[in-house]
PDB file of C-alpha atoms in Angstrom:
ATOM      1  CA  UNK A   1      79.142 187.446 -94.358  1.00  0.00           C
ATOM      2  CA  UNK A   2      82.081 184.909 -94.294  1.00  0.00           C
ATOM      3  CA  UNK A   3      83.772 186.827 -91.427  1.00  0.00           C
ATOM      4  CA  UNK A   4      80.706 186.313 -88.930  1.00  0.00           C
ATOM      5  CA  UNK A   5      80.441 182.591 -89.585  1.00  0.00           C
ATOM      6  CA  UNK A   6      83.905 182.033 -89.022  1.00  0.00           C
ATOM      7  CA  UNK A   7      83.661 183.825 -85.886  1.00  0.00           C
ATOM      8  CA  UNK A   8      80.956 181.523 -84.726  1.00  0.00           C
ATOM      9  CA  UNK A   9      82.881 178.575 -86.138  1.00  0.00           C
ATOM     10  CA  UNK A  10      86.254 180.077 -83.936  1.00  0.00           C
ATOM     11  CA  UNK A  11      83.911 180.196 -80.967  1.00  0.00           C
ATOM     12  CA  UNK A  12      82.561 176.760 -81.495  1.00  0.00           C
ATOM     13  CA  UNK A  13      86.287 175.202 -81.398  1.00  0.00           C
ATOM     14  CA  UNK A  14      87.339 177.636 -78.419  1.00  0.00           C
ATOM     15  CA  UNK A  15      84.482 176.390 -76.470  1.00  0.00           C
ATOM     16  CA  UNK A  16      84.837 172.212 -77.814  1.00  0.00           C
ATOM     17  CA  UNK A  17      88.895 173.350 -76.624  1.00  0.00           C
ATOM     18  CA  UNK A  18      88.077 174.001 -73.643  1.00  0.00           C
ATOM     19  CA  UNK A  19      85.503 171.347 -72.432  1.00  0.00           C
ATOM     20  CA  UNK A  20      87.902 168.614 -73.853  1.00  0.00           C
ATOM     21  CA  UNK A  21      91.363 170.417 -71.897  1.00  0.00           C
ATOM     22  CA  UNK A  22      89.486 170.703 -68.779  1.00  0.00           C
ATOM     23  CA  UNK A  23      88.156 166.976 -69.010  1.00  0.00           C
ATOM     24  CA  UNK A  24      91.546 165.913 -70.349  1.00  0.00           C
ATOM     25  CA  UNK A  25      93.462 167.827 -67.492  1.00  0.00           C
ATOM     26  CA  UNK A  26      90.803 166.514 -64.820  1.00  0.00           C
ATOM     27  CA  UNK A  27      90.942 162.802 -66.181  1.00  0.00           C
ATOM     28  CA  UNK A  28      93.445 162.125 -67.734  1.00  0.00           C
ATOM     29  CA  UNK A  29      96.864 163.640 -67.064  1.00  0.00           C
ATOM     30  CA  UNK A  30      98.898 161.949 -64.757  1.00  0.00           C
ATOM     31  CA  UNK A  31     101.902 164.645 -63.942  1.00  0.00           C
ATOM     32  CA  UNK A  32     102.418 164.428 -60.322  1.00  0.00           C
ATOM     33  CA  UNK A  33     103.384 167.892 -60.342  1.00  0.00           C
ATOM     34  CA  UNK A  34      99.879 169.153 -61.555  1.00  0.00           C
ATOM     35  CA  UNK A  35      97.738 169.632 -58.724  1.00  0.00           C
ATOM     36  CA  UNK A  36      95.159 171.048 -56.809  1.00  0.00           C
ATOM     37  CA  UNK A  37      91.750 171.967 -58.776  1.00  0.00           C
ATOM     38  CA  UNK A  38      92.142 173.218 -62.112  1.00  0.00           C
ATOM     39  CA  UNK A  39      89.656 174.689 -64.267  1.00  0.00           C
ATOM     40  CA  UNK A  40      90.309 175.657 -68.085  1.00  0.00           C
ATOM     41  CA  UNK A  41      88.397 179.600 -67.910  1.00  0.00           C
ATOM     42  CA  UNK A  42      89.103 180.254 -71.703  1.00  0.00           C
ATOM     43  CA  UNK A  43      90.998 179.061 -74.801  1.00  0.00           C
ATOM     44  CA  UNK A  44      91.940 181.668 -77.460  1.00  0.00           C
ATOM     45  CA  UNK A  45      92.315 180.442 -80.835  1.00  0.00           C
ATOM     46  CA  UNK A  46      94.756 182.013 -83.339  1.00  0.00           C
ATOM     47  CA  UNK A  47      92.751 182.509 -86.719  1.00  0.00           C
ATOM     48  CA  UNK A  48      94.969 180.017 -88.902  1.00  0.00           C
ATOM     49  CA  UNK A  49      94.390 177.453 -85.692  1.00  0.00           C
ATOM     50  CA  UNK A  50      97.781 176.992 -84.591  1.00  0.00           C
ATOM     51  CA  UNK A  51      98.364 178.116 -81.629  1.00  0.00           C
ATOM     52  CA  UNK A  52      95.385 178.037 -78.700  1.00  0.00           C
ATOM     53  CA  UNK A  53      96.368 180.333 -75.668  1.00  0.00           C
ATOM     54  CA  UNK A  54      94.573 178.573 -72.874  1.00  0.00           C
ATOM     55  CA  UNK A  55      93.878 180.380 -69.495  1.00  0.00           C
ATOM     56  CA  UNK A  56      93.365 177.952 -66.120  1.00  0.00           C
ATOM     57  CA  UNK A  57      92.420 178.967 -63.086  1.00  0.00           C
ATOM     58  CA  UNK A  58      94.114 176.953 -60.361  1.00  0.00           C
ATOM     59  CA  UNK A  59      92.829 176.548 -56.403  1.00  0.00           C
ATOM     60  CA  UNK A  60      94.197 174.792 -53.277  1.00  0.00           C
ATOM     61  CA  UNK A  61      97.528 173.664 -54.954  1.00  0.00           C
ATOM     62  CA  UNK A  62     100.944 173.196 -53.355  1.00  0.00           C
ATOM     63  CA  UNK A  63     102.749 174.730 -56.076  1.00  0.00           C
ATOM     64  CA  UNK A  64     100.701 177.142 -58.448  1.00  0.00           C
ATOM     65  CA  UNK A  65     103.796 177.704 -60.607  1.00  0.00           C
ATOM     66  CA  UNK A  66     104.943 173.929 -60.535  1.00  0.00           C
ATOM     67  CA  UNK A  67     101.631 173.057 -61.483  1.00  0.00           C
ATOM     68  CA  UNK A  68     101.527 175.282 -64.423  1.00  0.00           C
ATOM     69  CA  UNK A  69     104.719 174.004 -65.285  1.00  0.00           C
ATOM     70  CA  UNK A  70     103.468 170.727 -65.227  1.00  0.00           C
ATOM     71  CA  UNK A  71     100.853 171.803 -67.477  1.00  0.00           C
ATOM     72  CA  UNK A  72     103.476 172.958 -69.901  1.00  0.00           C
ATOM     73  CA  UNK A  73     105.152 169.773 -70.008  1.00  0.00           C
ATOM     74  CA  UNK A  74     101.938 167.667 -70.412  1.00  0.00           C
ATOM     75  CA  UNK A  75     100.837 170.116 -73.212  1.00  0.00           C
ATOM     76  CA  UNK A  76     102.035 167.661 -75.623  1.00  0.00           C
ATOM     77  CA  UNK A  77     100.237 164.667 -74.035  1.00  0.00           C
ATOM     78  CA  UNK A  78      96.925 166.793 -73.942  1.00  0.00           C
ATOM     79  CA  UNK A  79      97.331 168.264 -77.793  1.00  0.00           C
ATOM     80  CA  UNK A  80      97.642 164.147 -78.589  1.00  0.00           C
ATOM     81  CA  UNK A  81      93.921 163.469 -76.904  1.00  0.00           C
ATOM     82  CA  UNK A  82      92.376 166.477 -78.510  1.00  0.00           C
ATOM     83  CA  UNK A  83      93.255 165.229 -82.320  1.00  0.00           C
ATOM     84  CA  UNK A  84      91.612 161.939 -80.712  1.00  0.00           C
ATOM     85  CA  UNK A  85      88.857 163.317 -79.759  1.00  0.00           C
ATOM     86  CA  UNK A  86      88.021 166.507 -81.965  1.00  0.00           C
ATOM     87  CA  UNK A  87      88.234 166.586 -85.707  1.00  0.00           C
ATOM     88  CA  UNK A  88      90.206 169.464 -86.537  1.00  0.00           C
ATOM     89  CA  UNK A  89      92.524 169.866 -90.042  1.00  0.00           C
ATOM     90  CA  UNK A  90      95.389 171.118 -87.617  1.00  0.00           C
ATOM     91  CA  UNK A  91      95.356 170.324 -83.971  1.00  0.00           C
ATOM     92  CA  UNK A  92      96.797 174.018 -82.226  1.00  0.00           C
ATOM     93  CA  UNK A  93      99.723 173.654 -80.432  1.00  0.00           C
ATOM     94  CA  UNK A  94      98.395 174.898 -76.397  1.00  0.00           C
ATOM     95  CA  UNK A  95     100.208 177.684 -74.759  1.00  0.00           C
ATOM     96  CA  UNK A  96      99.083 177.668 -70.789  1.00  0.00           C
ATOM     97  CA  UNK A  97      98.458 180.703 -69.034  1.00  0.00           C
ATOM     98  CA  UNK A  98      97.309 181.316 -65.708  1.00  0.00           C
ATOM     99  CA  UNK A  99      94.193 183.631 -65.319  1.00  0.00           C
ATOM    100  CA  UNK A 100      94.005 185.758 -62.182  1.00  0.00           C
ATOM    101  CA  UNK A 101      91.045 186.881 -62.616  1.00  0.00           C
ATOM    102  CA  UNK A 102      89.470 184.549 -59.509  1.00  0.00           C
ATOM    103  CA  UNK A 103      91.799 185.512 -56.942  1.00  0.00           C
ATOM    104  CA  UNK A 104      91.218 189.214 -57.996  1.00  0.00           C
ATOM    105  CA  UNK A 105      87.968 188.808 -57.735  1.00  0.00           C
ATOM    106  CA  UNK A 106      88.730 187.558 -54.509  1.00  0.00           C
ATOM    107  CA  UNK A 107      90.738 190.063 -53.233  1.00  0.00           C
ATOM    108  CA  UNK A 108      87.507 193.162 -53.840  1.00  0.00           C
ATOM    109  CA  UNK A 109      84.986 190.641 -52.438  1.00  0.00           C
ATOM    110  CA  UNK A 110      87.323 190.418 -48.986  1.00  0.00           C
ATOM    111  CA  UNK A 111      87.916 194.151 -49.728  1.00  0.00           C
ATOM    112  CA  UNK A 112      84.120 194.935 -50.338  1.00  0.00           C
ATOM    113  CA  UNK A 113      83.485 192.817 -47.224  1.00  0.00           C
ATOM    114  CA  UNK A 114      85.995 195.032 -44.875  1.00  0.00           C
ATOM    115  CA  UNK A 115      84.314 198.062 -46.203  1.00  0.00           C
ATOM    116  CA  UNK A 116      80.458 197.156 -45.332  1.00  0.00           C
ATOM    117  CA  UNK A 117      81.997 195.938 -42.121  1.00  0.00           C
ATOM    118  CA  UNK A 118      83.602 199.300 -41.214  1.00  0.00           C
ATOM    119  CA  UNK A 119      80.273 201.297 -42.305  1.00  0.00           C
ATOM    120  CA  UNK A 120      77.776 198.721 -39.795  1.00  0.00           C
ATOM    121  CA  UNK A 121      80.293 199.463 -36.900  1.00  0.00           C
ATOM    122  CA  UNK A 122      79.922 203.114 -37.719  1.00  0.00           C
ATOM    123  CA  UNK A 123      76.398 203.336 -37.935  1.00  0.00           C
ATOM    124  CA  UNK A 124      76.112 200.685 -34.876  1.00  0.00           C
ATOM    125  CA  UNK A 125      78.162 203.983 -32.919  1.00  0.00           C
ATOM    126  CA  UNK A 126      76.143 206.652 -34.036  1.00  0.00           C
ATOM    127  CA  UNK A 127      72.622 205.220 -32.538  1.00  0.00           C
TER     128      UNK A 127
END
């Protein structure tokens, strides 16, 4: 029984993580080097809450890797506001990741969309 309501407690805090990093991000940091729109998709929390691996999907910037960069330097800044704002026994240290998983997604929509395309011109030809 104590494993399932720490796993509801671990997906409390990654969820709390990742509303206050996204607001935090959005809000508050001023890095000049983080731009373009930036949205926290997930935070992974390490069991003894040390370490949160947090994924962030980023659109329309000028630099995707200078912006993640900048997130890496402002990672301090951001860990600062969370032990502000949430009350945790041990604030985790944030390790930024970029998640892919919107610009794949991307990539088989346009891909999905070439394909339908191709079949209508086909059947277009055959009547």
């Amino acid at each position: 029984m104590q494993k399932h309501t720490n796993s509801n407690r671990m997906a409390r805090v990654n969820e709390e993580l990742k509303r206050e990093i996204s607001n935090i991000i959005n809000y508050e940091v001023k890095n000049s080097n983080v731009t373009g729109m930036i949205s926290v998709t997930k935070v992974k929390t390490t069991p003894d809450f040390r370490y949160a691996k947090v994924s962030v999907s980023i659109i329309n910037s000028k630099n995707i890797k200078q912006t993640l960069a900048g997130l890496k330097a402002a990672s301090g800044f951001i860990r600062s506001k969370i032990a502000e704002k949430m009350n945790l026994r041990i604030t985790p240290e944030l390790v930024f990741e970029l998640d892919e998983s919107l610009v794949y997604g991307e990539k088989i929509d346009k891909i999905l969309q070439e394909v339908m395309k191709e079949i209508n011109e086909n059947m277009s030809k055959e009547e």
